[in-house]
mmCIF file of C-alpha atoms in Angstrom:
data_model
loop_
_atom_site.group_PDB
_atom_site.id
_atom_site.type_symbol
_atom_site.label_atom_id
_atom_site.label_comp_id
_atom_site.label_asym_id
_atom_site.label_seq_id
_atom_site.Cartn_x
_atom_site.Cartn_y
_atom_site.Cartn_z
ATOM 1 C CA MET A 82 -11.076 -25.165 4.206
ATOM 2 C CA ARG A 83 -11.473 -21.824 2.450
ATOM 3 C CA ARG A 84 -11.347 -22.179 -1.347
ATOM 4 C CA HIS A 85 -10.711 -18.567 -2.360
ATOM 5 C CA PRO A 86 -8.359 -15.859 -1.068
ATOM 6 C CA ASP A 87 -9.577 -12.533 0.282
ATOM 7 C CA LEU A 88 -6.713 -10.523 -1.180
ATOM 8 C CA ARG A 89 -4.319 -11.093 -4.088
ATOM 9 C CA VAL A 90 -0.999 -9.509 -3.176
ATOM 10 C CA LEU A 91 2.121 -8.859 -5.239
ATOM 11 C CA PHE A 92 5.338 -8.362 -3.275
ATOM 12 C CA ALA A 93 8.244 -6.788 -5.189
ATOM 13 C CA THR A 94 11.683 -7.503 -3.766
ATOM 14 C CA ASP A 95 15.317 -6.840 -4.579
ATOM 15 C CA PHE A 96 16.464 -8.908 -1.557
ATOM 16 C CA SER A 97 17.677 -5.801 0.290
ATOM 17 C CA ALA A 98 17.386 -5.400 4.031
ATOM 18 C CA ALA A 99 14.542 -2.924 3.457
ATOM 19 C CA CYS A 100 12.615 -5.568 1.505
ATOM 20 C CA ALA A 101 13.298 -8.251 4.110
ATOM 21 C CA ARG A 102 11.881 -5.934 6.748
ATOM 22 C CA ALA A 103 8.850 -5.066 4.662
ATOM 23 C CA ALA A 104 8.155 -8.754 4.079
ATOM 24 C CA ARG A 105 6.943 -8.813 7.661
ATOM 25 C CA SER A 106 3.953 -6.813 6.482
ATOM 26 C CA LEU A 107 2.857 -9.913 4.566
ATOM 27 C CA ASP A 108 2.779 -11.883 7.803
ATOM 28 C CA GLN A 109 0.815 -9.045 9.366
ATOM 29 C CA LEU A 110 -1.710 -9.086 6.509
ATOM 30 C CA ALA A 111 -1.868 -12.881 6.592
ATOM 31 C CA SER A 112 -2.915 -12.736 10.231
ATOM 32 C CA LEU A 113 -5.895 -10.616 9.175
ATOM 33 C CA LEU A 114 -6.894 -11.899 5.734
ATOM 34 C CA TYR A 115 -6.519 -15.009 3.596
ATOM 35 C CA LEU A 116 -3.831 -14.084 1.060
ATOM 36 C CA ASP A 117 -2.778 -15.230 -2.382
ATOM 37 C CA VAL A 118 0.823 -13.954 -2.530
ATOM 38 C CA THR A 119 3.153 -13.598 -5.512
ATOM 39 C CA ILE A 120 6.736 -12.634 -4.665
ATOM 40 C CA VAL A 121 8.524 -11.115 -7.677
ATOM 41 C CA HIS A 122 12.108 -10.194 -8.454
ATOM 42 C CA ALA A 123 12.999 -8.674 -11.822
ATOM 43 C CA THR A 124 16.534 -8.729 -13.184
ATOM 44 C CA ARG A 125 18.539 -9.349 -16.339
ATOM 45 C CA ASP A 126 19.851 -12.566 -14.738
ATOM 46 C CA ALA A 127 16.592 -14.149 -13.638
ATOM 47 C CA GLY A 128 17.783 -17.650 -14.505
ATOM 48 C CA ARG A 129 20.699 -17.666 -12.085
ATOM 49 C CA SER A 130 20.494 -20.223 -9.303
ATOM 50 C CA GLU A 131 21.313 -17.521 -6.742
ATOM 51 C CA VAL A 132 18.157 -15.633 -7.718
ATOM 52 C CA ARG A 133 16.009 -18.733 -7.329
ATOM 53 C CA LYS A 134 17.521 -19.543 -3.948
ATOM 54 C CA ALA A 135 17.004 -15.988 -2.716
ATOM 55 C CA LEU A 136 13.373 -16.012 -3.873
ATOM 56 C CA ASP A 137 12.681 -19.380 -2.257
ATOM 57 C CA ALA A 138 14.115 -18.067 1.017
ATOM 58 C CA THR A 139 11.925 -14.938 0.988
ATOM 59 C CA PRO A 140 8.976 -14.873 3.445
ATOM 60 C CA PRO A 141 6.085 -15.184 3.978
ATOM 61 C CA HIS A 142 5.954 -18.440 5.842
ATOM 62 C CA ALA A 143 2.742 -17.529 7.671
ATOM 63 C CA SER A 144 -0.151 -19.969 7.864
ATOM 64 C CA GLY A 145 -2.653 -17.407 6.587
ATOM 65 C CA THR A 146 -1.771 -17.818 2.931
ATOM 66 C CA PHE A 147 -3.926 -19.483 0.315
ATOM 67 C CA ARG A 148 -0.913 -19.771 -1.969
ATOM 68 C CA CYS A 149 2.568 -18.289 -2.256
ATOM 69 C CA ARG A 150 4.186 -18.091 -5.693
ATOM 70 C CA ARG A 151 7.724 -16.896 -6.339
ATOM 71 C CA VAL A 152 8.583 -15.533 -9.770
ATOM 72 C CA ALA A 153 11.807 -14.220 -11.332
ATOM 73 C CA LEU A 154 11.252 -11.918 -14.294
ATOM 74 C CA GLU A 155 13.903 -11.404 -16.962
ATOM 75 C CA ALA A 156 13.770 -7.672 -17.603
ATOM 76 C CA ALA A 157 16.011 -4.667 -18.118
ATOM 77 C CA ASP A 158 13.523 -2.339 -16.403
ATOM 78 C CA PRO A 159 12.266 -3.989 -13.174
ATOM 79 C CA ALA A 160 9.641 -1.346 -12.409
ATOM 80 C CA ARG A 161 8.089 -1.571 -15.873
ATOM 81 C CA ALA A 162 8.166 -5.385 -15.915
ATOM 82 C CA ILE A 163 6.628 -5.811 -12.469
ATOM 83 C CA ALA A 164 3.986 -3.152 -13.136
ATOM 84 C CA HIS A 165 3.067 -4.960 -16.361
ATOM 85 C CA LEU A 166 2.794 -8.241 -14.480
ATOM 86 C CA CYS A 167 0.672 -6.560 -11.805
ATOM 87 C CA GLU A 168 -1.769 -5.336 -14.425
ATOM 88 C CA ALA A 169 -1.884 -8.593 -16.394
ATOM 89 C CA ALA A 170 -2.326 -10.900 -13.414
ATOM 90 C CA VAL A 171 -4.993 -8.794 -11.642
ATOM 91 C CA PHE A 172 -3.731 -8.130 -8.120
ATOM 92 C CA ASP A 173 -5.611 -6.273 -5.405
ATOM 93 C CA LEU A 174 -2.573 -4.836 -3.648
ATOM 94 C CA ALA A 175 1.124 -4.350 -4.413
ATOM 95 C CA VAL A 176 3.597 -4.341 -1.518
ATOM 96 C CA VAL A 177 6.472 -2.170 -2.742
ATOM 97 C CA PRO A 178 9.033 -1.226 -0.100
ATOM 98 C CA GLY A 179 11.770 1.301 -0.584
ATOM 99 C CA THR A 180 14.718 -0.617 -1.960
ATOM 100 C CA GLY A 181 17.210 0.704 0.534
ATOM 101 C CA ARG A 182 19.748 0.836 -2.310
ATOM 102 C CA LEU A 183 20.926 3.939 -4.156
ATOM 103 C CA HIS A 184 20.634 3.676 -7.916
ATOM 104 C CA TRP A 185 21.675 6.187 -10.556
ATOM 105 C CA SER A 186 18.029 6.635 -11.559
ATOM 106 C CA HIS A 187 17.274 8.041 -8.080
ATOM 107 C CA LEU A 188 19.321 11.107 -8.942
ATOM 108 C CA ALA A 189 16.734 11.940 -11.592
ATOM 109 C CA GLY A 190 13.863 11.343 -9.180
ATOM 110 C CA GLN A 191 13.124 7.975 -10.770
ATOM 111 C CA SER A 192 13.089 5.569 -7.838
ATOM 112 C CA PHE A 193 11.554 2.117 -8.252
ATOM 113 C CA ARG A 194 8.492 3.123 -6.245
ATOM 114 C CA ARG A 195 7.924 6.231 -8.327
ATOM 115 C CA ARG A 196 8.341 4.441 -11.663
ATOM 116 C CA PHE A 197 6.192 1.522 -10.528
ATOM 117 C CA ARG A 198 3.392 3.771 -9.297
ATOM 118 C CA ALA A 199 3.395 5.724 -12.563
ATOM 119 C CA ARG A 200 2.755 2.525 -14.510
ATOM 120 C CA CYS A 201 0.467 0.535 -12.222
ATOM 121 C CA ARG A 202 -3.060 1.348 -11.053
ATOM 122 C CA VAL A 203 -3.101 -1.166 -8.203
ATOM 123 C CA PRO A 204 -2.981 0.288 -4.648
ATOM 124 C CA MET A 205 0.588 0.335 -3.356
ATOM 125 C CA TRP A 206 1.351 -0.681 0.227
ATOM 126 C CA THR A 207 4.735 0.686 1.305
ATOM 127 C CA LEU A 208 6.883 1.580 4.281
ATOM 128 C CA GLY A 209 8.803 4.762 4.935
ATOM 129 C CA ARG A 210 12.328 4.775 6.250
ATOM 130 C CA ASP A 211 11.097 5.653 9.760
ATOM 131 C CA ALA A 212 8.415 2.952 9.996
ATOM 132 C CA SER A 213 8.814 1.190 13.312
ATOM 133 C CA ASP A 214 9.260 -2.546 13.776
ATOM 134 C CA ASP A 215 6.465 -2.337 16.313
ATOM 135 C CA ALA A 216 4.081 -1.203 13.569
ATOM 136 C CA LEU A 217 4.679 -4.494 11.748
ATOM 137 C CA ASP A 218 4.209 -6.650 14.831
ATOM 138 C CA ARG A 219 1.310 -5.140 16.725
ATOM 139 C CA PRO A 220 -2.352 -5.785 15.849
ATOM 140 C CA VAL A 221 -3.909 -3.398 13.336
ATOM 141 C CA ARG A 222 -6.634 -1.660 15.323
ATOM 142 C CA THR A 223 -7.016 1.625 13.448
ATOM 143 C CA VAL A 224 -7.036 2.360 9.711
ATOM 144 C CA GLY A 225 -6.565 6.017 8.847
ATOM 145 C CA ALA A 226 -7.582 7.929 5.724
ATOM 146 C CA LEU A 227 -5.874 11.213 4.833
ATOM 147 C CA VAL A 228 -8.801 12.885 3.097
ATOM 148 C CA ASP A 229 -8.150 15.580 0.516
ATOM 149 C CA PHE A 230 -11.517 17.081 -0.473
ATOM 150 C CA ASP A 231 -10.120 18.041 -3.894
ATOM 151 C CA ASP A 232 -8.934 14.501 -4.619
ATOM 152 C CA ARG A 233 -11.958 12.169 -4.884
ATOM 153 C CA PRO A 234 -12.516 11.811 -1.119
ATOM 154 C CA ALA A 235 -15.389 9.321 -1.537
ATOM 155 C CA LEU A 236 -13.104 6.829 -3.297
ATOM 156 C CA LEU A 237 -10.409 7.029 -0.641
ATOM 157 C CA LEU A 238 -12.852 6.873 2.260
ATOM 158 C CA HIS A 239 -14.680 3.924 0.729
ATOM 159 C CA ARG A 240 -11.502 1.922 0.173
ATOM 160 C CA ALA A 241 -10.135 2.630 3.649
ATOM 161 C CA ALA A 242 -13.491 1.780 5.251
ATOM 162 C CA ARG A 243 -13.819 -1.490 3.328
ATOM 163 C CA PHE A 244 -10.337 -2.530 4.386
ATOM 164 C CA ALA A 245 -10.970 -1.586 8.013
ATOM 165 C CA GLU A 246 -14.232 -3.540 8.025
ATOM 166 C CA ALA A 247 -12.568 -6.577 6.470
ATOM 167 C CA ILE A 248 -9.894 -6.812 9.166
ATOM 168 C CA GLY A 249 -12.121 -5.820 12.068
ATOM 169 C CA ALA A 250 -10.373 -2.503 12.685
ATOM 170 C CA GLY A 251 -11.680 0.963 13.391
ATOM 171 C CA LEU A 252 -11.603 3.839 10.901
ATOM 172 C CA ILE A 253 -10.401 7.384 11.513
ATOM 173 C CA ALA A 254 -10.470 10.205 8.970
ATOM 174 C CA PHE A 255 -7.802 12.886 8.882
ATOM 175 C CA ALA A 256 -9.449 15.748 6.998
ATOM 176 C CA LEU A 257 -7.261 18.306 5.277
ATOM 177 C CA VAL A 258 -8.250 21.939 5.802
ATOM 178 C CA PRO A 259 -6.205 24.984 4.762
ATOM 179 C CA PRO A 260 -4.257 27.093 7.249
ATOM 180 C CA THR A 261 -6.459 29.730 8.871
ATOM 181 C CA ASP A 262 -4.629 32.631 7.211
ATOM 182 C CA ASP A 263 -5.127 31.103 3.762
ATOM 183 C CA ALA A 264 -8.825 30.567 4.388
ATOM 184 C CA LEU A 265 -9.325 34.143 5.602
ATOM 185 C CA MET A 266 -7.439 35.602 2.671
ATOM 186 C CA GLY A 267 -9.446 33.639 0.133
ATOM 187 C CA ALA A 268 -6.417 31.673 -1.057
ATOM 188 C CA VAL A 269 -8.571 28.555 -1.393
ATOM 189 C CA ALA A 270 -10.913 30.042 -3.980
ATOM 190 C CA GLY A 271 -12.021 27.364 -6.396
ATOM 191 C CA SER A 272 -11.128 24.562 -3.993
ATOM 192 C CA GLU A 273 -13.645 22.007 -2.745
ATOM 193 C CA ALA A 274 -11.965 21.895 0.633
ATOM 194 C CA PRO A 275 -13.866 23.018 3.748
ATOM 195 C CA VAL A 276 -12.177 25.746 5.771
ATOM 196 C CA THR A 277 -13.127 24.694 9.324
ATOM 197 C CA ALA A 278 -12.990 21.478 11.321
ATOM 198 C CA HIS A 279 -16.758 21.517 11.836
ATOM 199 C CA GLU A 280 -17.396 21.925 8.118
ATOM 200 C CA ALA A 281 -14.925 19.124 7.363
ATOM 201 C CA ALA A 282 -16.702 16.711 9.717
ATOM 202 C CA SER A 283 -20.074 17.622 8.234
ATOM 203 C CA ARG A 284 -18.820 17.156 4.676
ATOM 204 C CA LEU A 285 -17.253 13.801 5.546
ATOM 205 C CA ALA A 286 -20.514 12.561 7.040
ATOM 206 C CA THR A 287 -22.313 13.420 3.798
ATOM 207 C CA ILE A 288 -19.602 11.790 1.677
ATOM 208 C CA ALA A 289 -19.553 8.668 3.840
ATOM 209 C CA GLN A 290 -23.309 8.258 3.660
ATOM 210 C CA ALA A 291 -23.252 8.566 -0.128
ATOM 211 C CA ALA A 292 -20.372 6.059 -0.331
ATOM 212 C CA GLY A 293 -22.150 3.532 1.877
ATOM 213 C CA VAL A 294 -19.694 3.973 4.754
ATOM 214 C CA PRO A 295 -20.950 4.035 8.374
ATOM 215 C CA VAL A 296 -20.690 7.611 9.609
ATOM 216 C CA ASP A 297 -19.736 6.863 13.209
ATOM 217 C CA PHE A 298 -15.966 7.223 12.703
ATOM 218 C CA PRO A 299 -13.917 9.962 14.384
ATOM 219 C CA VAL A 300 -12.635 12.911 12.363
ATOM 220 C CA GLN A 301 -9.533 14.975 13.001
ATOM 221 C CA ALA A 302 -9.093 18.097 10.879
ATOM 222 C CA GLY A 303 -6.016 20.177 10.214
ATOM 223 C CA THR A 304 -3.270 20.970 7.765
ATOM 224 C CA ARG A 305 -1.269 18.165 6.207
ATOM 225 C CA ALA A 306 1.738 18.965 8.382
ATOM 226 C CA SER A 307 -0.253 19.020 11.634
ATOM 227 C CA LEU A 308 -2.162 15.815 10.878
ATOM 228 C CA LEU A 309 0.899 13.816 9.869
ATOM 229 C CA ARG A 310 2.737 15.113 12.927
ATOM 230 C CA ARG A 311 -0.169 13.892 15.072
ATOM 231 C CA ILE A 312 -0.051 10.451 13.454
ATOM 232 C CA ARG A 313 3.707 10.320 13.923
ATOM 233 C CA ASP A 314 3.759 11.497 17.528
ATOM 234 C CA HIS A 315 0.641 9.781 18.862
ATOM 235 C CA ARG A 316 0.525 6.632 16.711
ATOM 236 C CA SER A 317 -3.110 7.419 15.940
ATOM 237 C CA ALA A 318 -3.211 5.103 12.898
ATOM 238 C CA ASP A 319 -1.723 1.658 12.307
ATOM 239 C CA ILE A 320 -2.150 1.981 8.514
ATOM 240 C CA LEU A 321 -2.722 5.190 6.553
ATOM 241 C CA PHE A 322 -4.537 5.386 3.199
ATOM 242 C CA VAL A 323 -3.634 8.366 1.007
ATOM 243 C CA GLY A 324 -4.936 9.484 -2.378
ATOM 244 C CA PRO A 325 -2.918 10.108 -5.543
ATOM 245 C CA ALA A 326 -2.418 13.843 -4.992
ATOM 246 C CA GLN A 327 -1.233 13.442 -1.405
ATOM 247 C CA ALA A 328 1.022 10.501 -2.347
ATOM 248 C CA SER A 329 2.649 12.577 -5.078
ATOM 249 C CA THR A 330 3.251 15.813 -3.209
ATOM 250 C CA ALA A 331 6.903 16.832 -2.972
ATOM 251 C CA LEU A 332 8.277 13.502 -4.081
ATOM 252 C CA SER A 333 11.676 12.668 -2.664
ATOM 253 C CA LEU A 334 14.352 10.556 -4.326
ATOM 254 C CA SER A 335 12.801 7.521 -2.646
ATOM 255 C CA GLY A 336 9.513 7.920 -4.534
ATOM 256 C CA LEU A 337 7.499 8.813 -1.433
ATOM 257 C CA PRO A 338 6.902 12.296 0.022
ATOM 258 C CA ARG A 339 9.322 13.016 2.833
ATOM 259 C CA ASP A 340 6.616 13.523 5.437
ATOM 260 C CA LEU A 341 5.089 10.118 4.604
ATOM 261 C CA GLU A 342 8.559 8.561 4.801
ATOM 262 C CA ARG A 343 8.691 9.706 8.418
ATOM 263 C CA LEU A 344 5.478 7.969 9.490
ATOM 264 C CA PRO A 345 5.823 5.005 11.863
ATOM 265 C CA CYS A 346 3.082 3.033 10.077
ATOM 266 C CA PRO A 347 2.637 1.501 6.602
ATOM 267 C CA VAL A 348 1.091 3.689 3.904
ATOM 268 C CA VAL A 349 -1.338 2.566 1.180
ATOM 269 C CA CYS A 350 -1.254 4.835 -1.874
ATOM 270 C CA VAL A 351 -4.423 4.568 -3.952
ATOM 271 C CA GLY A 352 -5.050 6.147 -7.332
ATOM 272 C CA ASP A 353 -7.988 7.543 -9.258
ATOM 273 C CA ASN A 354 -8.620 4.311 -11.130
ATOM 274 C CA ASP A 355 -7.229 1.688 -8.768
ATOM 275 C CA PRO A 356 -9.267 -1.489 -9.200
ATOM 276 C CA GLY A 357 -7.816 -3.106 -6.080
ATOM 277 C CA LEU A 358 -9.044 -3.585 -2.539
ATOM 278 C CA GLU A 359 -12.609 -4.036 -3.801
ATOM 279 C CA ALA A 360 -12.106 -7.794 -3.538
ATOM 280 C CA VAL A 361 -11.720 -7.601 0.222
ATOM 281 C CA VAL A 362 -14.645 -9.283 1.921
ATOM 282 C CA ALA A 363 -16.518 -7.310 4.553
ATOM 283 C CA THR A 364 -15.942 -9.914 7.254
ATOM 284 C CA SER A 365 -13.083 -10.634 9.596
ATOM 285 C CA ILE A 366 -11.279 -13.913 8.989
ATOM 286 C CA SER A 367 -10.083 -16.000 11.892
ATOM 287 C CA PRO A 368 -6.524 -17.306 11.312
ATOM 288 C CA ALA A 369 -7.456 -20.462 13.214
ATOM 289 C CA SER A 370 -9.841 -21.435 10.407
ATOM 290 C CA ILE A 371 -7.215 -21.123 7.705
ATOM 291 C CA VAL A 372 -5.454 -24.124 6.206
ATOM 292 C CA PRO A 373 -2.028 -23.324 4.723
ATOM 293 C CA GLY A 374 -1.879 -23.356 0.942
ATOM 294 C CA PRO A 375 0.948 -24.586 -1.246
ATOM 295 C CA VAL A 376 4.248 -22.763 -1.469
ATOM 296 C CA VAL A 377 5.470 -22.797 -5.052
ATOM 297 C CA PRO A 378 9.249 -22.684 -5.717
ATOM 298 C CA ALA A 379 10.631 -19.848 -7.814
ATOM 299 C CA ALA A 380 9.837 -19.920 -11.491
ATOM 300 C CA VAL A 381 11.447 -17.878 -14.230
ATOM 301 C CA ALA A 382 9.244 -15.968 -16.667
ATOM 302 C CA GLN A 383 9.876 -13.537 -19.472
ATOM 303 C CA ALA A 384 8.500 -10.084 -18.742
ATOM 304 C CA HIS A 385 6.255 -10.178 -21.824
ATOM 305 C CA LEU A 386 4.519 -13.435 -20.895
ATOM 306 C CA PRO A 387 0.845 -13.306 -19.831
ATOM 307 C CA ALA A 388 -0.362 -14.009 -16.317
ATOM 308 C CA THR A 389 -0.602 -17.748 -17.006
ATOM 309 C CA ALA A 390 3.180 -17.860 -16.855
ATOM 310 C CA LEU A 391 2.812 -17.609 -13.091
ATOM 311 C CA GLY A 392 1.344 -21.062 -13.010
#
């Protein structure tokens, strides 16, 4: 029996259909890694029996979990409360789906995902509105990294590579280069970005070697629009890692850029100082060797309580 989890995951839910669908990603992760899962719902009425029942009925029910805790937080601001809990309890990954519900705060560009990401440094795993059910059911064979050379590419590449190695998947890098006209006109002056596909591949090899990442991964170079279109049309990645700048470009009301919303695969948004995903072991775990851990019924905690309130 394994005594320690590979990944500590927080799953934020409002019990919407979008969250129920995204909960399948936990089963997908549990088939690849040994998870310690905390399912959280924040509301002013956390003590209501309906909230407890809804939490207790929320997946995952997969065998690949070390432990599954369900927590109701009493809070007026769910994003702030859950982000605070995420920081205090030290999670490696936060699964934060789009709520699927329109709230007045969305009209000011303040969706739950956007407010949560602004307050929490943990990598955020999310799904766009066009993510396919097939993406949550099929094996994860390819982990993609959308590499922006002006946005700490070594950090992103390292995190994506570590995750790919942990789950036994391949790695592919999607390297951002400027449009040809911009490069010729000198519009990229002052940028660290390469201007050709060959230069991008060469730079990535150097970055990977310095970051301790094997350099034998394929590289596709292009503009953001062309690369995301390729991922969307050809399903060339089962999970896509993006850095803070690319995750924040042209934010929509949903808290995720519109072009990322249209991807068929889950997206992991990492930040400059994200401490997460470093706990992932560099070995693949066989689900057959995993013994199910305890499933803890929903508990109610005040938002200001420390991590020990989780039990």
